[in-house]
Amino acid sequence: MNRSRYIEYIKYSFSSLVANIKIGGKMNLLNLHLHSEDFYLYLFNLVFGWNLENLNTYIQNKDAIDLIDYSRKILVQVSGTASKEKIDATFRKDLNNYNGYNFVFIFIVEEADNLKNKVFSIPGNISFEPKKDIYDCVYILKKISGKEINQIEEIYKFIKKELRTEKSLDNIDCNLTKVIKMISEINLDQSTVDPQIIPYDIEEKIQFNKLEIAECLINDYKIYYSRIEKIYFEFDSQGKNKSLSVLNSIRTIFLNIIVCNKDLSADQKFFSTIEKIIEKISESREYLSLPEEEIRLCVEILVVDAFIRCKIYKNPNCSDFIITRNPIELYLDNLKPEKFDDHP
């Protein structure tokens, strides 16, 4: 169905944008925050029928306000930080020139439901209702999903043109499928598995993220860590950044599930990631003619490996996801004699 295809593409693109903005913010690279103002300007005009303009076009770095609809008297602030302090600080700015305007906050990274029941000191000359005037990505996606198919298609075409991700999505799906095929061709007999070399306590990460059911799967398949290392090494020899594209694809699928399904448990998010990858593989142009149970086994191993590499779920010793070393560097490091024990 076109509706599900459009919505899936929109959700994927949103989650990629959110992840990139979040990482950029932590690195103090705020160019995506600025570009997002214009992106949301056109998106909201499509979704809500507004006529927003970028106020920074006319008044550089205007305090408190990013977008404005003069005809409907709507003020919009686009922010990556969702907090009561952020809203209160905005309302302390000089808003005397906007009598009768309605203020809307768009939080482009963090969820903002917890702010909708807060009490704010609102200037007497503007209107603001937290329950209806605080938006985040989840809220936006729900609004888009509820629209008619023709409207969803128009939004899909805009996002496809604006974010330009479709070609890369095709390549990522193709790479993901190729890695699964490579895993399916190796001997997974535990007696021949290479020694695992994992630089932190996996059990600590499992407990920190409150994984219970998935713990069994992680403990069963963590022994294949060095095997997947060698597969990534071989895969990267065929082209630059191929393994990175696969790991980032798994990460984006995981982030998309978090953004769109905030009520899921940690275990549900883990297994939803597996199901979504299997779904992507079944839709890939490089579709594998393997039994379903073999595909599932390979995907489970790959997701466990992404967990170990800290592409999904937080490491208790870090504030956010860890970006591990390039698989080639790790593989070469593992070839050093001192890394091996007495196992065959």
mmCIF file of C-alpha atoms in Angstrom, residues 95-289:
data_model
loop_
_atom_site.group_PDB
_atom_site.id
_atom_site.type_symbol
_atom_site.label_atom_id
_atom_site.label_comp_id
_atom_site.label_asym_id
_atom_site.label_seq_id
_atom_site.Cartn_x
_atom_site.Cartn_y
_atom_site.Cartn_z
ATOM 1 C CA LEU A 95 7.173 40.188 22.820
ATOM 2 C CA ASN A 96 5.356 43.520 23.005
ATOM 3 C CA ASN A 97 5.213 43.866 19.204
ATOM 4 C CA TYR A 98 3.104 40.713 18.838
ATOM 5 C CA ASN A 99 -0.197 41.537 20.492
ATOM 6 C CA GLY A 100 -2.832 38.877 19.841
ATOM 7 C CA TYR A 101 -0.378 36.306 18.438
ATOM 8 C CA ASN A 102 -0.444 32.592 19.328
ATOM 9 C CA PHE A 103 2.914 31.049 20.332
ATOM 10 C CA VAL A 104 3.901 27.510 19.227
ATOM 11 C CA PHE A 105 7.028 25.609 20.313
ATOM 12 C CA ILE A 106 8.502 22.920 18.030
ATOM 13 C CA PHE A 107 11.029 20.629 19.729
ATOM 14 C CA ILE A 108 12.997 18.878 17.001
ATOM 15 C CA VAL A 109 15.014 16.382 19.081
ATOM 16 C CA GLU A 110 13.471 15.608 22.459
ATOM 17 C CA GLU A 111 9.976 14.424 23.298
ATOM 18 C CA ALA A 112 7.868 17.111 24.917
ATOM 19 C CA ASP A 113 4.712 15.427 26.278
ATOM 20 C CA ASN A 114 5.896 16.024 29.840
ATOM 21 C CA LEU A 115 5.713 19.799 29.263
ATOM 22 C CA LYS A 116 2.053 19.877 28.301
ATOM 23 C CA ASN A 117 0.841 19.773 31.898
ATOM 24 C CA LYS A 118 3.265 22.399 33.212
ATOM 25 C CA VAL A 119 2.268 25.912 34.289
ATOM 26 C CA PHE A 120 3.986 28.821 32.541
ATOM 27 C CA SER A 121 4.085 32.595 33.070
ATOM 28 C CA ILE A 122 2.586 33.700 29.762
ATOM 29 C CA PRO A 123 2.779 37.352 28.660
ATOM 30 C CA GLY A 124 -0.645 38.972 28.676
ATOM 31 C CA ASN A 125 -0.484 40.087 25.043
ATOM 32 C CA ILE A 126 -0.057 36.592 23.498
ATOM 33 C CA SER A 127 -1.892 33.261 23.741
ATOM 34 C CA PHE A 128 -0.300 29.901 24.538
ATOM 35 C CA GLU A 129 -1.940 26.622 25.549
ATOM 36 C CA PRO A 130 0.666 23.955 26.411
ATOM 37 C CA LYS A 131 -1.557 20.999 25.504
ATOM 38 C CA LYS A 132 -2.056 22.171 21.913
ATOM 39 C CA ASP A 133 0.883 24.510 21.266
ATOM 40 C CA ILE A 134 3.828 22.205 22.107
ATOM 41 C CA TYR A 135 4.909 19.960 19.217
ATOM 42 C CA ASP A 136 7.597 17.275 18.903
ATOM 43 C CA CYS A 137 8.452 14.743 16.184
ATOM 44 C CA VAL A 138 6.055 12.111 17.521
ATOM 45 C CA TYR A 139 3.188 14.621 17.452
ATOM 46 C CA ILE A 140 4.066 15.698 13.898
ATOM 47 C CA LEU A 141 4.244 12.099 12.639
ATOM 48 C CA LYS A 142 0.849 11.301 14.155
ATOM 49 C CA LYS A 143 -0.674 14.317 12.430
ATOM 50 C CA ILE A 144 0.822 13.281 9.093
ATOM 51 C CA SER A 145 -0.296 9.649 9.493
ATOM 52 C CA GLY A 146 -3.900 10.777 9.988
ATOM 53 C CA LYS A 147 -4.103 12.769 6.766
ATOM 54 C CA GLU A 148 -5.648 11.697 3.452
ATOM 55 C CA ILE A 149 -3.457 9.730 1.042
ATOM 56 C CA ASN A 150 -3.069 12.630 -1.428
ATOM 57 C CA GLN A 151 -1.854 14.914 1.348
ATOM 58 C CA ILE A 152 0.538 12.252 2.654
ATOM 59 C CA GLU A 153 1.913 11.804 -0.865
ATOM 60 C CA GLU A 154 2.539 15.552 -1.154
ATOM 61 C CA ILE A 155 4.383 15.564 2.181
ATOM 62 C CA TYR A 156 6.346 12.461 1.122
ATOM 63 C CA LYS A 157 7.470 14.159 -2.095
ATOM 64 C CA PHE A 158 8.536 17.267 -0.189
ATOM 65 C CA ILE A 159 10.573 15.273 2.356
ATOM 66 C CA LYS A 160 12.088 13.113 -0.371
ATOM 67 C CA LYS A 161 13.248 16.241 -2.203
ATOM 68 C CA GLU A 162 14.308 18.160 0.914
ATOM 69 C CA LEU A 163 16.210 15.446 2.790
ATOM 70 C CA ARG A 164 17.407 13.550 -0.286
ATOM 71 C CA THR A 165 17.713 10.128 1.359
ATOM 72 C CA GLU A 166 16.091 7.689 -1.071
ATOM 73 C CA LYS A 167 19.224 6.790 -3.030
ATOM 74 C CA SER A 168 21.168 6.188 0.157
ATOM 75 C CA LEU A 169 18.284 4.091 1.516
ATOM 76 C CA ASP A 170 18.490 1.821 -1.532
ATOM 77 C CA ASN A 171 22.254 1.442 -1.066
ATOM 78 C CA ILE A 172 21.931 0.771 2.665
ATOM 79 C CA ASP A 173 19.249 -1.884 2.150
ATOM 80 C CA CYS A 174 21.463 -3.519 -0.480
ATOM 81 C CA ASN A 175 24.508 -3.504 1.842
ATOM 82 C CA LEU A 176 22.454 -4.823 4.741
ATOM 83 C CA THR A 177 21.217 -7.714 2.646
ATOM 84 C CA LYS A 178 24.719 -8.530 1.422
ATOM 85 C CA VAL A 179 26.047 -8.703 4.987
ATOM 86 C CA ILE A 180 23.205 -11.029 5.977
ATOM 87 C CA LYS A 181 24.115 -13.244 3.016
ATOM 88 C CA MET A 182 27.763 -13.314 4.152
ATOM 89 C CA ILE A 183 26.731 -14.323 7.672
ATOM 90 C CA SER A 184 24.537 -17.099 6.285
ATOM 91 C CA GLU A 185 27.545 -18.596 4.504
ATOM 92 C CA ILE A 186 29.795 -19.005 7.557
ATOM 93 C CA ASN A 187 29.891 -21.966 9.890
ATOM 94 C CA LEU A 188 28.270 -20.934 13.158
ATOM 95 C CA ASP A 189 29.353 -24.052 15.034
ATOM 96 C CA GLN A 190 30.228 -22.734 18.507
ATOM 97 C CA SER A 191 33.174 -25.087 18.778
ATOM 98 C CA THR A 192 34.945 -23.183 15.986
ATOM 99 C CA VAL A 193 34.109 -19.666 17.079
ATOM 100 C CA ASP A 194 37.070 -17.293 17.487
ATOM 101 C CA PRO A 195 37.706 -15.908 20.976
ATOM 102 C CA GLN A 196 35.573 -12.869 21.700
ATOM 103 C CA ILE A 197 37.316 -9.591 22.426
ATOM 104 C CA ILE A 198 34.829 -7.136 23.912
ATOM 105 C CA PRO A 199 36.192 -4.023 25.658
ATOM 106 C CA TYR A 200 33.557 -3.626 28.373
ATOM 107 C CA ASP A 201 31.152 -5.528 30.615
ATOM 108 C CA ILE A 202 28.207 -6.584 28.441
ATOM 109 C CA GLU A 203 26.195 -7.762 31.440
ATOM 110 C CA GLU A 204 26.443 -4.279 32.931
ATOM 111 C CA LYS A 205 25.037 -2.757 29.735
ATOM 112 C CA ILE A 206 22.222 -5.331 29.626
ATOM 113 C CA GLN A 207 21.177 -4.536 33.189
ATOM 114 C CA PHE A 208 21.544 -0.781 32.687
ATOM 115 C CA ASN A 209 19.115 -0.876 29.736
ATOM 116 C CA LYS A 210 16.673 -3.197 31.572
ATOM 117 C CA LEU A 211 16.818 -5.963 28.992
ATOM 118 C CA GLU A 212 15.430 -9.213 30.335
ATOM 119 C CA ILE A 213 14.141 -11.376 27.485
ATOM 120 C CA ALA A 214 16.751 -10.091 25.042
ATOM 121 C CA GLU A 215 19.491 -10.961 27.540
ATOM 122 C CA CYS A 216 19.291 -14.626 26.549
ATOM 123 C CA LEU A 217 19.738 -13.779 22.877
ATOM 124 C CA ILE A 218 22.650 -11.436 23.582
ATOM 125 C CA ASN A 219 24.454 -14.025 25.691
ATOM 126 C CA ASP A 220 23.841 -16.722 23.078
ATOM 127 C CA TYR A 221 25.136 -14.682 20.140
ATOM 128 C CA LYS A 222 27.838 -12.465 21.658
ATOM 129 C CA ILE A 223 30.340 -15.236 20.921
ATOM 130 C CA TYR A 224 30.113 -14.340 17.217
ATOM 131 C CA TYR A 225 31.494 -10.835 17.762
ATOM 132 C CA SER A 226 34.915 -11.556 16.221
ATOM 133 C CA ARG A 227 33.327 -13.525 13.360
ATOM 134 C CA ILE A 228 31.206 -10.491 12.420
ATOM 135 C CA GLU A 229 34.365 -8.390 12.759
ATOM 136 C CA LYS A 230 35.990 -10.436 9.990
ATOM 137 C CA ILE A 231 32.883 -10.214 7.811
ATOM 138 C CA TYR A 232 32.904 -6.430 8.115
ATOM 139 C CA PHE A 233 36.617 -6.427 7.285
ATOM 140 C CA GLU A 234 35.958 -8.450 4.138
ATOM 141 C CA PHE A 235 32.946 -6.309 3.272
ATOM 142 C CA ASP A 236 34.927 -3.062 3.629
ATOM 143 C CA SER A 237 37.540 -4.383 1.234
ATOM 144 C CA GLN A 238 34.836 -4.123 -1.463
ATOM 145 C CA GLY A 239 34.275 -0.401 -0.932
ATOM 146 C CA LYS A 240 34.657 2.504 1.488
ATOM 147 C CA ASN A 241 32.263 2.822 4.465
ATOM 148 C CA LYS A 242 30.213 -0.263 3.559
ATOM 149 C CA SER A 243 30.192 -1.687 7.094
ATOM 150 C CA LEU A 244 29.485 1.775 8.506
ATOM 151 C CA SER A 245 26.410 2.071 6.296
ATOM 152 C CA VAL A 246 25.091 -1.244 7.662
ATOM 153 C CA LEU A 247 25.718 -0.325 11.306
ATOM 154 C CA ASN A 248 24.147 3.104 10.814
ATOM 155 C CA SER A 249 21.159 1.498 9.106
ATOM 156 C CA ILE A 250 20.556 -0.698 12.178
ATOM 157 C CA ARG A 251 21.043 2.328 14.423
ATOM 158 C CA THR A 252 18.547 4.420 12.430
ATOM 159 C CA ILE A 253 15.947 1.644 12.498
ATOM 160 C CA PHE A 254 16.400 1.416 16.273
ATOM 161 C CA LEU A 255 16.116 5.212 16.719
ATOM 162 C CA ASN A 256 13.023 5.273 14.519
ATOM 163 C CA ILE A 257 11.384 2.687 16.763
ATOM 164 C CA ILE A 258 12.243 4.791 19.836
ATOM 165 C CA VAL A 259 10.858 7.986 18.296
ATOM 166 C CA CYS A 260 7.627 6.438 17.034
ATOM 167 C CA ASN A 261 6.950 3.912 19.824
ATOM 168 C CA LYS A 262 7.975 5.582 23.069
ATOM 169 C CA ASP A 263 5.765 3.291 25.202
ATOM 170 C CA LEU A 264 7.563 0.081 24.195
ATOM 171 C CA SER A 265 9.704 -1.691 26.763
ATOM 172 C CA ALA A 266 13.443 -2.123 26.216
ATOM 173 C CA ASP A 267 12.887 -5.744 25.160
ATOM 174 C CA GLN A 268 10.126 -4.787 22.739
ATOM 175 C CA LYS A 269 12.388 -2.206 21.097
ATOM 176 C CA PHE A 270 15.092 -4.849 20.686
ATOM 177 C CA PHE A 271 12.836 -7.382 18.999
ATOM 178 C CA SER A 272 11.030 -4.703 16.964
ATOM 179 C CA THR A 273 14.432 -3.762 15.524
ATOM 180 C CA ILE A 274 14.937 -7.374 14.448
ATOM 181 C CA GLU A 275 11.493 -7.550 12.836
ATOM 182 C CA LYS A 276 11.990 -4.248 11.011
ATOM 183 C CA ILE A 277 15.333 -5.404 9.578
ATOM 184 C CA ILE A 278 13.775 -8.661 8.394
ATOM 185 C CA GLU A 279 11.013 -6.623 6.762
ATOM 186 C CA LYS A 280 13.574 -4.414 4.988
ATOM 187 C CA ILE A 281 15.484 -7.428 3.726
ATOM 188 C CA SER A 282 12.291 -8.966 2.323
ATOM 189 C CA GLU A 283 11.663 -5.724 0.384
ATOM 190 C CA SER A 284 15.244 -5.317 -0.831
ATOM 191 C CA ARG A 285 16.181 -5.529 -4.481
ATOM 192 C CA GLU A 286 18.841 -8.021 -3.330
ATOM 193 C CA TYR A 287 16.241 -10.243 -1.656
ATOM 194 C CA LEU A 288 17.773 -13.445 -0.335
ATOM 195 C CA SER A 289 16.449 -16.851 -1.320
#
